[in-house]
Amino acid sequence: MNKLLKLKNLSVGYNREIVLKNLNFFIEKKKITVILGKSGSGKSTILKTIIGLIPSITGEIVFFDKIIDYYSEKELSKFYNKIGVLFQNGALLNSMNLFDNIALPMRMRFEYEEQEIKERVSTKLDQVGLLKFAEKYPAELSGGMKKRGALARAMILEPELILCDEPSAGLDPVTASELDDLMKKMRDELGATLIVVTHELRSINTIADNALVLNEGKAEFFGKYDDMKNSNNEFINKFLRS
Amino acid sequence: MISEKIADNIFEKVREIRQYMILLTDEIFYLFQYIFNRKGIYPGEIVKQFFFMAYGSFPIVTLISFLVGITISITTIQQLQLFGADIYLADIVGYGLIRELVPLMTGIILAGKIGASVTAEIASMKVLEEVDALKVMGVIPEKYLMVPRIIGIIFAIPFLVAIADFIGILGGIIVGKIIAGIPVIVFYNEMLTVVGIEDFLIGMLKTLVFGLIIVISSGYKGFTVSMGAQGVGKATTESVVLSISLIIIIDCIFALLLY
């Protein structure tokens, strides 16, 4: 089994409260791992810890068999070159249009020629179905468009790992389903590895290869999604029936 | 219990001062880093910030300077006329405006106009996770968002101060001419007997320091925002209060050192 990312004995806390307790799991390459659980169970905290926005109390995060040193700017920079993040509300910069938003990592991180930037951004916008909206500002886009635009930005440097925080939150079922299809397409056609935080069962049923179920900061289940569906665990059954 | 709360408040204030000083030193470092390697800032952002700060503040700074020039002249001339010393209006207006009132008024106007805007923008970006998104894209938000504003204000201030000095003195000249009948050339020549280029440069230096304080204070309040949309409003108000308080404290220090 190809493990891209491993979390070992991870505990995280803030405001004098432990939010994640001794978590152990891994992310398989070219699969979609879904992190699910009730609101406040620590799902988004895991993502924020992986990307270095929240420090862990104990434990380590291993990426490509190397422990990530979040205190080393150089190491963190290398790590950021290999990941893309879709934030809960898209987090597109309101001060620039969609094209410039997606081109931002290319312009800021590397010295690409403008022609290459134009080609690559256009390709990504086409993949997410937003090519004709390239000149629009985020305020002029719908919620679903913002999410798709943010996904295009997360994909622009062709990262090894894409982390999505509640991608379908606040979207209507049709748009949410389109976003799910887009994530599956990224896995199947581009070989991307995704971690998706969600509590929407319809979405989970569509995209999940593996699942981590959180209950009050502890891992209630980790494994294949099909195994989860057949689990006898009371919490999981309650969650799946809801 | 009360002593615990007092201690907590003291530690909190010390922590805030420490954070502010860290941001200040980081920004100085990022500014010089940018001057030498020209990386980490979005193309065109400095020019955009300069126009926002200079061109955007020009009308209000001009208007206020003109009105302050007129007001101070009217109140002064009445007293001077009692002693037949009308001509000294030129000295008071020139010296007072160039060394003290223009820097102070410009600083306070910019704290309200630019400071509030910088805090609101950065705080909103923080609340909407845009600052986090920048971090994960490998961009240093404290450099990307602040250095263009620092450079923008460094270039905007000489322009604003020069205009404000000229317009403020013009207000004095108009009052002198209308109320006391002082000819323009006499007013100008008298003013030059007490006001020199060093006074203009001191006023400029003071305003530059105020400008930097405004940008750093606004950035600090923006980056440390909490509690969502409600926090953005609170941070914006606090930023203006902090900037104006620091401007007045620093102005006082300048007065002690330079007079």
Short mmCIF file of C-alpha atoms in Angstrom, two decimals:
data_model
loop_
_atom_site.label_atom_id
_atom_site.label_comp_id
_atom_site.label_asym_id
_atom_site.label_seq_id
_atom_site.Cartn_x
_atom_site.Cartn_y
_atom_site.Cartn_z
CA MET A 1 0.00 0.00 0.00
CA ASN A 2 1.36 3.40 -1.04
CA LYS A 3 1.18 5.78 1.89
CA LEU A 4 1.58 9.45 0.99
CA LEU A 5 0.98 10.95 4.42
CA LYS A 6 1.10 9.42 7.89
CA LEU A 7 -0.14 10.94 11.13
CA LYS A 8 1.37 9.33 14.21
CA ASN A 9 0.10 9.82 17.76
CA LEU A 10 -1.20 13.26 16.89
CA SER A 11 -2.76 15.35 19.65
CA VAL A 12 -3.86 18.90 19.08
CA GLY A 13 -5.39 21.46 21.40
CA TYR A 14 -6.09 25.12 21.79
CA ASN A 15 -7.72 27.38 24.36
CA ARG A 16 -6.65 24.93 27.08
CA GLU A 17 -8.68 22.14 25.50
CA ILE A 18 -7.55 18.96 23.74
CA VAL A 19 -9.34 18.76 20.39
CA LEU A 20 -7.65 15.77 18.77
CA LYS A 21 -6.54 12.86 20.91
CA ASN A 22 -3.72 10.55 19.89
CA LEU A 23 -4.72 10.08 16.26
CA ASN A 24 -3.05 7.51 14.02
CA PHE A 25 -3.94 7.20 10.37
CA PHE A 26 -2.48 7.46 6.90
CA ILE A 27 -3.44 8.74 3.49
CA GLU A 28 -3.19 6.34 0.59
CA LYS A 29 -1.83 7.61 -2.73
CA LYS A 30 -4.30 8.28 -5.55
CA LYS A 31 -7.29 7.69 -3.26
CA ILE A 32 -9.86 9.94 -1.68
CA THR A 33 -9.82 9.77 2.11
CA VAL A 34 -12.87 11.26 3.75
CA ILE A 35 -12.74 12.62 7.29
CA LEU A 36 -16.19 12.64 8.81
CA GLY A 37 -17.78 13.26 12.13
CA LYS A 38 -20.16 15.54 13.94
CA SER A 39 -19.66 19.31 14.04
CA GLY A 40 -16.92 20.18 16.51
CA SER A 41 -15.36 16.74 16.38
CA GLY A 42 -12.05 18.14 15.10
CA LYS A 43 -12.33 17.42 11.36
CA SER A 44 -11.14 20.82 10.14
CA THR A 45 -8.54 20.91 12.92
CA ILE A 46 -6.85 17.87 11.35
CA LEU A 47 -6.54 19.69 8.03
CA LYS A 48 -5.28 22.86 9.66
CA THR A 49 -2.71 20.85 11.61
CA ILE A 50 -1.53 19.05 8.47
CA ILE A 51 -1.02 22.35 6.66
CA GLY A 52 0.74 23.91 9.63
CA LEU A 53 -1.84 26.48 10.69
CA ILE A 54 -2.37 24.86 14.08
CA PRO A 55 0.63 23.34 15.92
CA SER A 56 0.31 19.85 17.37
CA ILE A 57 0.95 19.13 21.04
CA THR A 58 2.37 15.70 20.44
CA GLY A 59 2.94 13.38 17.51
CA GLU A 60 4.35 13.77 14.04
CA ILE A 61 3.20 14.09 10.46
CA VAL A 62 5.16 12.17 7.85
CA PHE A 63 5.00 13.16 4.18
CA PHE A 64 6.83 11.06 1.59
CA ASP A 65 8.53 9.15 4.47
CA LYS A 66 9.93 12.37 5.93
CA ILE A 67 8.74 14.05 9.14
CA ILE A 68 7.52 17.55 8.34
CA ASP A 69 9.39 20.17 10.35
CA TYR A 70 6.83 22.95 10.62
CA TYR A 71 9.37 25.24 12.25
CA SER A 72 11.70 25.13 9.24
CA GLU A 73 10.65 27.70 6.64
CA LYS A 74 12.60 25.82 3.95
CA GLU A 75 10.93 22.47 4.71
CA LEU A 76 7.51 24.04 4.97
CA SER A 77 8.01 25.79 1.66
CA LYS A 78 8.89 22.47 -0.01
CA PHE A 79 5.82 20.88 1.57
CA TYR A 80 3.58 23.71 0.32
CA ASN A 81 4.91 23.15 -3.20
CA LYS A 82 3.40 19.66 -3.08
CA ILE A 83 -0.01 20.39 -1.63
CA GLY A 84 -3.10 22.31 -2.61
CA VAL A 85 -5.86 23.40 -0.25
CA LEU A 86 -9.53 24.09 -0.87
CA PHE A 87 -10.77 26.14 2.08
CA GLN A 88 -14.34 25.98 3.38
CA ASN A 89 -15.49 29.18 1.62
CA GLY A 90 -13.03 28.98 -1.23
CA ALA A 91 -10.81 31.77 0.14
CA LEU A 92 -10.30 33.33 -3.29
CA LEU A 93 -8.74 36.77 -2.92
CA ASN A 94 -11.51 39.32 -3.44
CA SER A 95 -9.11 41.94 -4.75
CA MET A 96 -8.29 40.07 -7.97
CA ASN A 97 -10.21 38.31 -10.72
CA LEU A 98 -10.53 34.55 -11.05
CA PHE A 99 -7.69 34.24 -13.56
CA ASP A 100 -5.26 36.16 -11.34
CA ASN A 101 -6.39 34.18 -8.30
CA ILE A 102 -5.51 30.92 -9.98
CA ALA A 103 -2.29 32.31 -11.43
CA LEU A 104 -1.21 33.63 -8.01
CA PRO A 105 0.78 30.55 -6.86
CA MET A 106 2.55 30.41 -10.25
CA ARG A 107 3.45 34.10 -10.17
CA MET A 108 4.47 34.22 -6.52
CA ARG A 109 6.29 30.93 -6.08
CA PHE A 110 8.02 30.36 -9.40
CA GLU A 111 9.24 32.39 -12.33
CA TYR A 112 6.94 31.09 -15.02
CA GLU A 113 6.61 32.93 -18.33
CA GLU A 114 3.30 34.76 -18.70
CA GLN A 115 2.48 32.64 -21.76
CA GLU A 116 2.84 29.42 -19.75
CA ILE A 117 0.79 30.89 -16.90
CA LYS A 118 -1.96 31.79 -19.36
CA GLU A 119 -2.00 28.32 -20.88
CA ARG A 120 -1.94 26.45 -17.60
CA VAL A 121 -4.55 28.63 -15.89
CA SER A 122 -6.83 28.35 -18.92
CA THR A 123 -6.50 24.56 -18.85
CA LYS A 124 -7.41 24.40 -15.17
CA LEU A 125 -10.30 26.80 -15.60
CA ASP A 126 -11.54 24.64 -18.46
CA GLN A 127 -11.28 21.51 -16.28
CA VAL A 128 -13.50 23.09 -13.64
CA GLY A 129 -15.85 24.59 -16.25
CA LEU A 130 -15.08 28.24 -15.50
CA LEU A 131 -13.06 29.33 -18.53
CA LYS A 132 -15.59 31.92 -19.62
CA PHE A 133 -15.65 33.43 -16.11
CA ALA A 134 -11.87 34.08 -15.96
CA GLU A 135 -12.27 37.86 -15.82
CA LYS A 136 -14.95 37.81 -13.11
CA TYR A 137 -14.17 38.81 -9.53
CA PRO A 138 -15.06 36.40 -6.67
CA ALA A 139 -17.91 38.69 -5.58
CA GLU A 140 -19.50 38.14 -9.00
CA LEU A 141 -19.40 34.34 -8.73
CA SER A 142 -21.86 31.94 -7.12
CA GLY A 143 -20.86 29.77 -4.14
CA GLY A 144 -20.32 26.72 -6.34
CA MET A 145 -18.23 28.69 -8.83
CA LYS A 146 -16.06 30.04 -6.03
CA LYS A 147 -15.44 26.49 -4.79
CA ARG A 148 -14.60 25.25 -8.28
CA GLY A 149 -12.32 28.25 -8.81
CA ALA A 150 -10.61 27.54 -5.50
CA LEU A 151 -10.18 23.91 -6.54
CA ALA A 152 -8.57 25.06 -9.79
CA ARG A 153 -6.17 27.20 -7.72
CA ALA A 154 -5.41 24.25 -5.44
CA MET A 155 -4.59 22.16 -8.53
CA ILE A 156 -2.57 24.74 -10.46
CA LEU A 157 0.86 23.51 -9.31
CA GLU A 158 -0.25 19.90 -9.82
CA PRO A 159 0.22 18.95 -6.17
CA GLU A 160 0.66 15.45 -4.79
CA LEU A 161 -2.01 16.04 -2.20
CA ILE A 162 -5.16 18.14 -2.21
CA LEU A 163 -6.93 18.92 1.06
CA CYS A 164 -10.57 20.00 0.90
CA ASP A 165 -12.41 21.47 3.88
CA GLU A 166 -16.15 20.86 3.58
CA PRO A 167 -16.23 21.41 -0.19
CA SER A 168 -19.98 20.98 -0.54
CA ALA A 169 -20.95 23.08 2.50
CA GLY A 170 -23.55 25.68 1.57
CA LEU A 171 -24.05 24.34 -1.95
CA ASP A 172 -27.26 23.07 -3.50
CA PRO A 173 -27.36 19.27 -4.17
CA VAL A 174 -26.74 19.63 -7.92
CA THR A 175 -23.69 21.89 -7.51
CA ALA A 176 -22.41 19.72 -4.66
CA SER A 177 -22.73 16.66 -6.89
CA GLU A 178 -20.82 18.43 -9.68
CA LEU A 179 -18.04 19.20 -7.24
CA ASP A 180 -17.93 15.54 -6.17
CA ASP A 181 -17.63 14.51 -9.82
CA LEU A 182 -14.80 16.98 -10.23
CA MET A 183 -12.92 15.49 -7.29
CA LYS A 184 -13.41 11.96 -8.65
CA LYS A 185 -12.16 13.16 -12.04
CA MET A 186 -9.04 14.56 -10.39
CA ARG A 187 -8.38 11.23 -8.72
CA ASP A 188 -9.13 9.08 -11.75
CA GLU A 189 -7.70 11.18 -14.56
CA LEU A 190 -4.94 13.15 -12.88
CA GLY A 191 -3.97 10.61 -10.20
CA ALA A 192 -4.46 13.14 -7.42
CA THR A 193 -4.64 12.17 -3.75
CA LEU A 194 -7.37 13.94 -1.82
CA ILE A 195 -8.32 14.40 1.81
CA VAL A 196 -11.89 15.61 2.08
CA VAL A 197 -13.45 16.82 5.31
CA THR A 198 -17.21 16.53 5.16
CA HIS A 199 -20.28 15.37 7.03
CA GLU A 200 -22.51 15.06 4.01
CA LEU A 201 -23.39 11.42 3.52
CA ARG A 202 -24.42 11.77 -0.11
CA SER A 203 -21.02 13.19 -0.94
CA ILE A 204 -19.23 10.56 1.16
CA ASN A 205 -21.06 7.74 -0.65
CA THR A 206 -19.99 9.15 -3.99
CA ILE A 207 -16.32 9.89 -3.48
CA ALA A 208 -14.88 8.00 -0.50
CA ASP A 209 -12.26 5.29 -0.92
CA ASN A 210 -11.11 5.42 2.69
CA ALA A 211 -12.70 6.97 5.74
CA LEU A 212 -11.68 8.32 9.11
CA VAL A 213 -14.56 8.75 11.53
CA LEU A 214 -14.01 11.18 14.37
CA ASN A 215 -15.93 11.24 17.60
CA GLU A 216 -14.99 13.90 20.14
CA GLY A 217 -11.45 14.13 18.83
CA LYS A 218 -10.82 10.38 18.80
CA ALA A 219 -10.68 8.05 15.79
CA GLU A 220 -13.79 5.88 15.96
CA PHE A 221 -12.93 4.15 12.70
CA PHE A 222 -10.21 4.23 10.06
CA GLY A 223 -10.14 2.03 6.99
CA LYS A 224 -11.86 1.27 3.70
CA TYR A 225 -15.15 3.04 3.27
CA ASP A 226 -16.86 -0.22 2.29
CA ASP A 227 -15.70 -1.74 5.59
CA MET A 228 -17.07 1.25 7.42
CA LYS A 229 -20.49 0.77 5.89
CA ASN A 230 -20.50 -2.82 7.17
CA SER A 231 -19.22 -1.89 10.61
CA ASN A 232 -21.13 -2.85 13.75
CA ASN A 233 -19.92 0.25 15.58
CA GLU A 234 -22.93 1.93 17.16
CA PHE A 235 -21.68 5.51 16.56
CA ILE A 236 -20.96 4.80 12.89
CA ASN A 237 -24.33 3.15 12.35
CA LYS A 238 -26.05 6.07 13.99
CA PHE A 239 -24.06 8.46 11.80
CA LEU A 240 -24.82 6.54 8.61
CA ARG A 241 -28.53 6.27 9.40
CA SER A 242 -28.92 9.98 10.15
CA MET B 1 -9.25 36.63 42.23
CA ILE B 2 -8.93 40.36 41.39
CA SER B 3 -5.16 40.17 41.53
CA GLU B 4 -5.29 37.20 39.13
CA LYS B 5 -7.35 39.25 36.67
CA ILE B 6 -4.98 42.20 36.95
CA ALA B 7 -2.00 39.89 36.38
CA ASP B 8 -3.76 38.31 33.38
CA ASN B 9 -4.41 41.76 31.90
CA ILE B 10 -0.80 42.80 32.41
CA PHE B 11 0.50 39.62 30.76
CA GLU B 12 -1.96 40.13 27.90
CA LYS B 13 -0.75 43.70 27.34
CA VAL B 14 2.89 42.59 27.47
CA ARG B 15 2.09 39.84 24.94
CA GLU B 16 0.39 42.38 22.65
CA ILE B 17 3.36 44.78 22.82
CA ARG B 18 5.69 41.87 22.06
CA GLN B 19 3.56 40.83 19.06
CA TYR B 20 3.49 44.43 17.81
CA MET B 21 7.27 44.75 18.06
CA ILE B 22 7.75 41.40 16.30
CA LEU B 23 5.51 42.58 13.44
CA LEU B 24 7.39 45.89 13.29
CA THR B 25 10.80 44.22 13.05
CA ASP B 26 9.49 41.61 10.58
CA GLU B 27 8.14 44.37 8.34
CA ILE B 28 11.46 46.25 8.40
CA PHE B 29 13.19 42.99 7.46
CA TYR B 30 10.68 42.22 4.67
CA LEU B 31 10.98 45.78 3.35
CA PHE B 32 14.75 45.51 2.97
CA GLN B 33 14.44 41.94 1.67
CA TYR B 34 12.08 43.20 -1.04
CA ILE B 35 14.33 46.14 -1.90
CA PHE B 36 17.18 43.69 -2.55
CA ASN B 37 15.44 40.71 -4.19
CA ARG B 38 12.17 42.15 -5.54
CA LYS B 39 10.18 39.02 -4.66
CA GLY B 40 7.13 38.21 -2.57
CA ILE B 41 4.92 41.12 -3.70
CA TYR B 42 2.24 40.90 -6.34
CA PRO B 43 3.17 42.86 -9.49
CA GLY B 44 1.55 46.31 -9.63
CA GLU B 45 0.48 46.26 -5.98
CA ILE B 46 2.83 49.04 -4.84
CA VAL B 47 1.58 51.46 -7.51
CA LYS B 48 -2.02 50.54 -6.63
CA GLN B 49 -1.38 51.25 -2.93
CA PHE B 50 0.44 54.51 -3.69
CA PHE B 51 -2.51 55.80 -5.73
CA PHE B 52 -4.99 54.69 -3.10
CA MET B 53 -3.02 56.45 -0.34
CA ALA B 54 -1.84 59.57 -2.18
CA TYR B 55 -4.55 60.28 -4.70
CA GLY B 56 -7.31 58.91 -2.45
CA SER B 57 -6.26 61.03 0.56
CA PHE B 58 -5.36 64.15 -1.38
CA PRO B 59 -8.82 65.85 -1.30
CA ILE B 60 -9.43 65.42 2.43
CA VAL B 61 -5.86 66.31 3.45
CA THR B 62 -6.02 69.42 1.27
CA LEU B 63 -9.40 70.50 2.58
CA ILE B 64 -8.50 70.00 6.24
CA SER B 65 -5.14 71.77 5.87
CA PHE B 66 -6.80 74.73 4.19
CA LEU B 67 -9.44 74.96 6.93
CA VAL B 68 -6.85 74.57 9.70
CA GLY B 69 -4.74 77.28 8.05
CA ILE B 70 -7.72 79.64 7.98
CA THR B 71 -8.88 78.81 11.51
CA ILE B 72 -5.48 79.22 13.15
CA SER B 73 -4.94 82.48 11.24
CA ILE B 74 -8.28 83.98 12.28
CA THR B 75 -7.79 83.12 15.96
CA THR B 76 -4.17 84.32 15.96
CA ILE B 77 -4.62 87.55 14.04
CA GLN B 78 -7.14 88.89 16.54
CA GLN B 79 -4.59 88.59 19.36
CA LEU B 80 -1.71 89.91 17.28
CA GLN B 81 -3.70 92.98 16.21
CA LEU B 82 -4.01 93.99 19.88
CA PHE B 83 -0.25 94.58 19.86
CA GLY B 84 0.00 95.83 16.28
CA ALA B 85 2.01 92.74 15.46
CA ASP B 86 -0.09 91.54 12.54
CA ILE B 87 2.90 90.64 10.42
CA TYR B 88 3.93 87.89 12.85
CA LEU B 89 0.94 85.93 11.64
CA ALA B 90 3.21 84.73 8.84
CA ASP B 91 5.74 83.34 11.37
CA ILE B 92 3.11 81.61 13.48
CA VAL B 93 1.21 80.12 10.55
CA GLY B 94 4.33 79.04 8.66
CA TYR B 95 6.21 77.60 11.63
CA GLY B 96 3.15 76.10 13.33
CA LEU B 97 1.77 74.47 10.22
CA ILE B 98 4.97 73.16 8.70
CA ARG B 99 6.53 71.84 11.92
CA GLU B 100 3.50 70.77 13.88
CA LEU B 101 -0.03 71.03 12.56
CA VAL B 102 0.36 69.61 9.07
CA PRO B 103 2.26 66.48 10.22
CA LEU B 104 -0.18 65.94 13.10
CA MET B 105 -3.34 66.59 11.08
CA THR B 106 -2.09 64.53 8.13
CA GLY B 107 -1.22 61.67 10.50
CA ILE B 108 -4.64 61.75 12.14
CA ILE B 109 -6.47 61.95 8.80
CA LEU B 110 -4.44 59.06 7.40
CA ALA B 111 -5.07 57.01 10.56
CA GLY B 112 -8.80 57.38 9.96
CA LYS B 113 -8.74 56.94 6.23
CA ILE B 114 -5.88 54.56 5.42
CA GLY B 115 -5.53 52.85 8.81
CA ALA B 116 -9.19 51.89 9.00
CA SER B 117 -9.14 50.64 5.43
CA VAL B 118 -5.96 48.55 5.88
CA THR B 119 -7.29 46.95 9.07
CA ALA B 120 -10.72 46.23 7.61
CA GLU B 121 -9.18 44.66 4.50
CA ILE B 122 -6.64 42.48 6.30
CA ALA B 123 -9.08 41.51 9.06
CA SER B 124 -11.70 40.48 6.48
CA MET B 125 -9.09 38.46 4.63
CA LYS B 126 -8.14 36.78 7.89
CA VAL B 127 -11.77 35.97 8.76
CA LEU B 128 -12.46 34.64 5.24
CA GLU B 129 -9.34 32.40 5.43
CA GLU B 130 -7.66 34.33 2.60
CA VAL B 131 -4.61 34.93 4.81
CA ASP B 132 -4.39 31.19 5.53
CA ALA B 133 -4.76 30.49 1.79
CA LEU B 134 -1.82 32.80 1.07
CA LYS B 135 0.30 30.99 3.68
CA VAL B 136 -0.47 27.60 2.15
CA MET B 137 0.41 28.94 -1.29
CA GLY B 138 3.86 29.62 0.16
CA VAL B 139 3.31 33.38 0.26
CA ILE B 140 4.25 35.30 3.42
CA PRO B 141 1.08 37.31 4.16
CA GLU B 142 2.91 39.79 6.40
CA LYS B 143 5.15 40.61 3.44
CA TYR B 144 2.65 40.27 0.61
CA LEU B 145 0.04 42.48 2.26
CA MET B 146 2.14 44.94 4.23
CA VAL B 147 5.24 45.82 2.22
CA PRO B 148 3.28 47.40 -0.69
CA ARG B 149 1.40 49.49 1.84
CA ILE B 150 4.58 50.54 3.64
CA ILE B 151 6.26 51.53 0.37
CA GLY B 152 3.02 53.17 -0.77
CA ILE B 153 2.85 55.39 2.29
CA ILE B 154 6.57 56.23 2.15
CA PHE B 155 6.02 57.66 -1.34
CA ALA B 156 2.58 59.14 -0.64
CA ILE B 157 3.57 61.17 2.42
CA PRO B 158 6.06 63.62 0.82
CA PHE B 159 3.43 64.36 -1.81
CA LEU B 160 0.66 64.86 0.76
CA VAL B 161 2.80 66.89 3.19
CA ALA B 162 4.05 69.24 0.45
CA ILE B 163 0.51 69.88 -0.77
CA ALA B 164 -0.85 70.28 2.78
CA ASP B 165 1.91 72.74 3.73
CA PHE B 166 1.25 74.83 0.65
CA ILE B 167 -2.54 74.83 1.00
CA GLY B 168 -2.44 75.48 4.77
CA ILE B 169 -0.14 78.47 4.31
CA LEU B 170 -2.37 79.66 1.47
CA GLY B 171 -5.24 79.73 3.99
CA GLY B 172 -3.07 81.91 6.26
CA ILE B 173 -2.14 84.22 3.40
CA ILE B 174 -5.81 84.70 2.48
CA VAL B 175 -6.78 85.55 6.08
CA GLY B 176 -3.75 87.85 6.44
CA LYS B 177 -4.67 89.68 3.25
CA ILE B 178 -8.40 90.00 3.96
CA ILE B 179 -8.38 90.74 7.70
CA ALA B 180 -5.04 92.51 8.21
CA GLY B 181 -4.24 93.64 4.68
CA ILE B 182 -0.84 91.92 4.69
CA PRO B 183 0.45 91.74 1.09
CA VAL B 184 1.26 88.23 -0.15
CA ILE B 185 4.93 88.96 -0.81
CA VAL B 186 5.37 90.56 2.64
CA PHE B 187 3.72 87.53 4.29
CA TYR B 188 5.97 85.19 2.31
CA ASN B 189 9.20 87.08 3.06
CA GLU B 190 8.36 87.34 6.77
CA MET B 191 7.59 83.63 6.91
CA LEU B 192 10.98 82.80 5.40
CA THR B 193 12.75 84.64 8.20
CA VAL B 194 11.69 81.91 10.67
CA VAL B 195 10.89 78.90 8.50
CA GLY B 196 13.71 77.06 6.74
CA ILE B 197 14.10 73.91 4.72
CA GLU B 198 15.03 72.02 7.91
CA ASP B 199 11.56 72.76 9.33
CA PHE B 200 9.97 71.35 6.21
CA LEU B 201 12.19 68.25 6.41
CA ILE B 202 11.42 67.75 10.12
CA GLY B 203 7.70 67.94 9.34
CA MET B 204 8.18 65.44 6.54
CA LEU B 205 10.19 63.07 8.75
CA LYS B 206 7.56 63.21 11.48
CA THR B 207 4.77 62.46 9.02
CA LEU B 208 6.77 59.57 7.55
CA VAL B 209 7.15 58.06 11.03
CA PHE B 210 3.40 58.58 11.64
CA GLY B 211 2.66 56.90 8.31
CA LEU B 212 4.73 53.84 9.20
CA ILE B 213 3.07 53.68 12.61
CA ILE B 214 -0.37 53.79 10.95
CA VAL B 215 0.42 50.96 8.53
CA ILE B 216 2.05 48.76 11.20
CA SER B 217 -0.74 49.38 13.75
CA SER B 218 -3.43 48.71 11.16
CA GLY B 219 -1.72 45.56 10.00
CA TYR B 220 -1.24 44.39 13.58
CA LYS B 221 -4.94 44.84 14.38
CA GLY B 222 -5.90 43.19 11.09
CA PHE B 223 -3.72 40.11 11.56
CA THR B 224 -4.79 39.60 15.18
CA VAL B 225 -8.53 39.85 14.54
CA SER B 226 -10.81 37.29 16.16
CA MET B 227 -14.56 36.64 16.45
CA GLY B 228 -15.53 36.85 12.76
CA ALA B 229 -17.37 39.81 11.25
CA GLN B 230 -17.97 41.42 14.64
CA GLY B 231 -14.23 41.27 15.24
CA VAL B 232 -13.51 43.12 11.99
CA GLY B 233 -15.46 46.17 13.18
CA LYS B 234 -13.82 46.04 16.59
CA ALA B 235 -10.34 45.67 15.11
CA THR B 236 -10.93 48.62 12.78
CA THR B 237 -11.98 50.91 15.62
CA GLU B 238 -9.08 49.73 17.80
CA SER B 239 -6.66 50.28 14.94
CA VAL B 240 -7.68 53.94 14.52
CA VAL B 241 -7.51 54.55 18.29
CA LEU B 242 -4.10 52.85 18.53
CA SER B 243 -2.70 54.77 15.55
CA ILE B 244 -3.89 58.17 16.81
CA SER B 245 -2.64 57.48 20.35
CA LEU B 246 0.79 56.42 19.07
CA ILE B 247 0.95 59.43 16.72
CA ILE B 248 0.35 61.83 19.60
CA ILE B 249 2.83 60.04 21.88
CA ILE B 250 5.51 60.05 19.16
CA ASP B 251 4.74 63.68 18.31
CA CYS B 252 5.34 64.54 21.94
CA ILE B 253 8.67 62.67 21.87
CA PHE B 254 9.65 64.57 18.70
CA ALA B 255 8.76 67.85 20.42
CA LEU B 256 10.95 66.97 23.40
CA LEU B 257 13.84 65.97 21.16
CA LEU B 258 13.69 68.69 18.52
CA TYR B 259 12.69 71.93 20.24
#
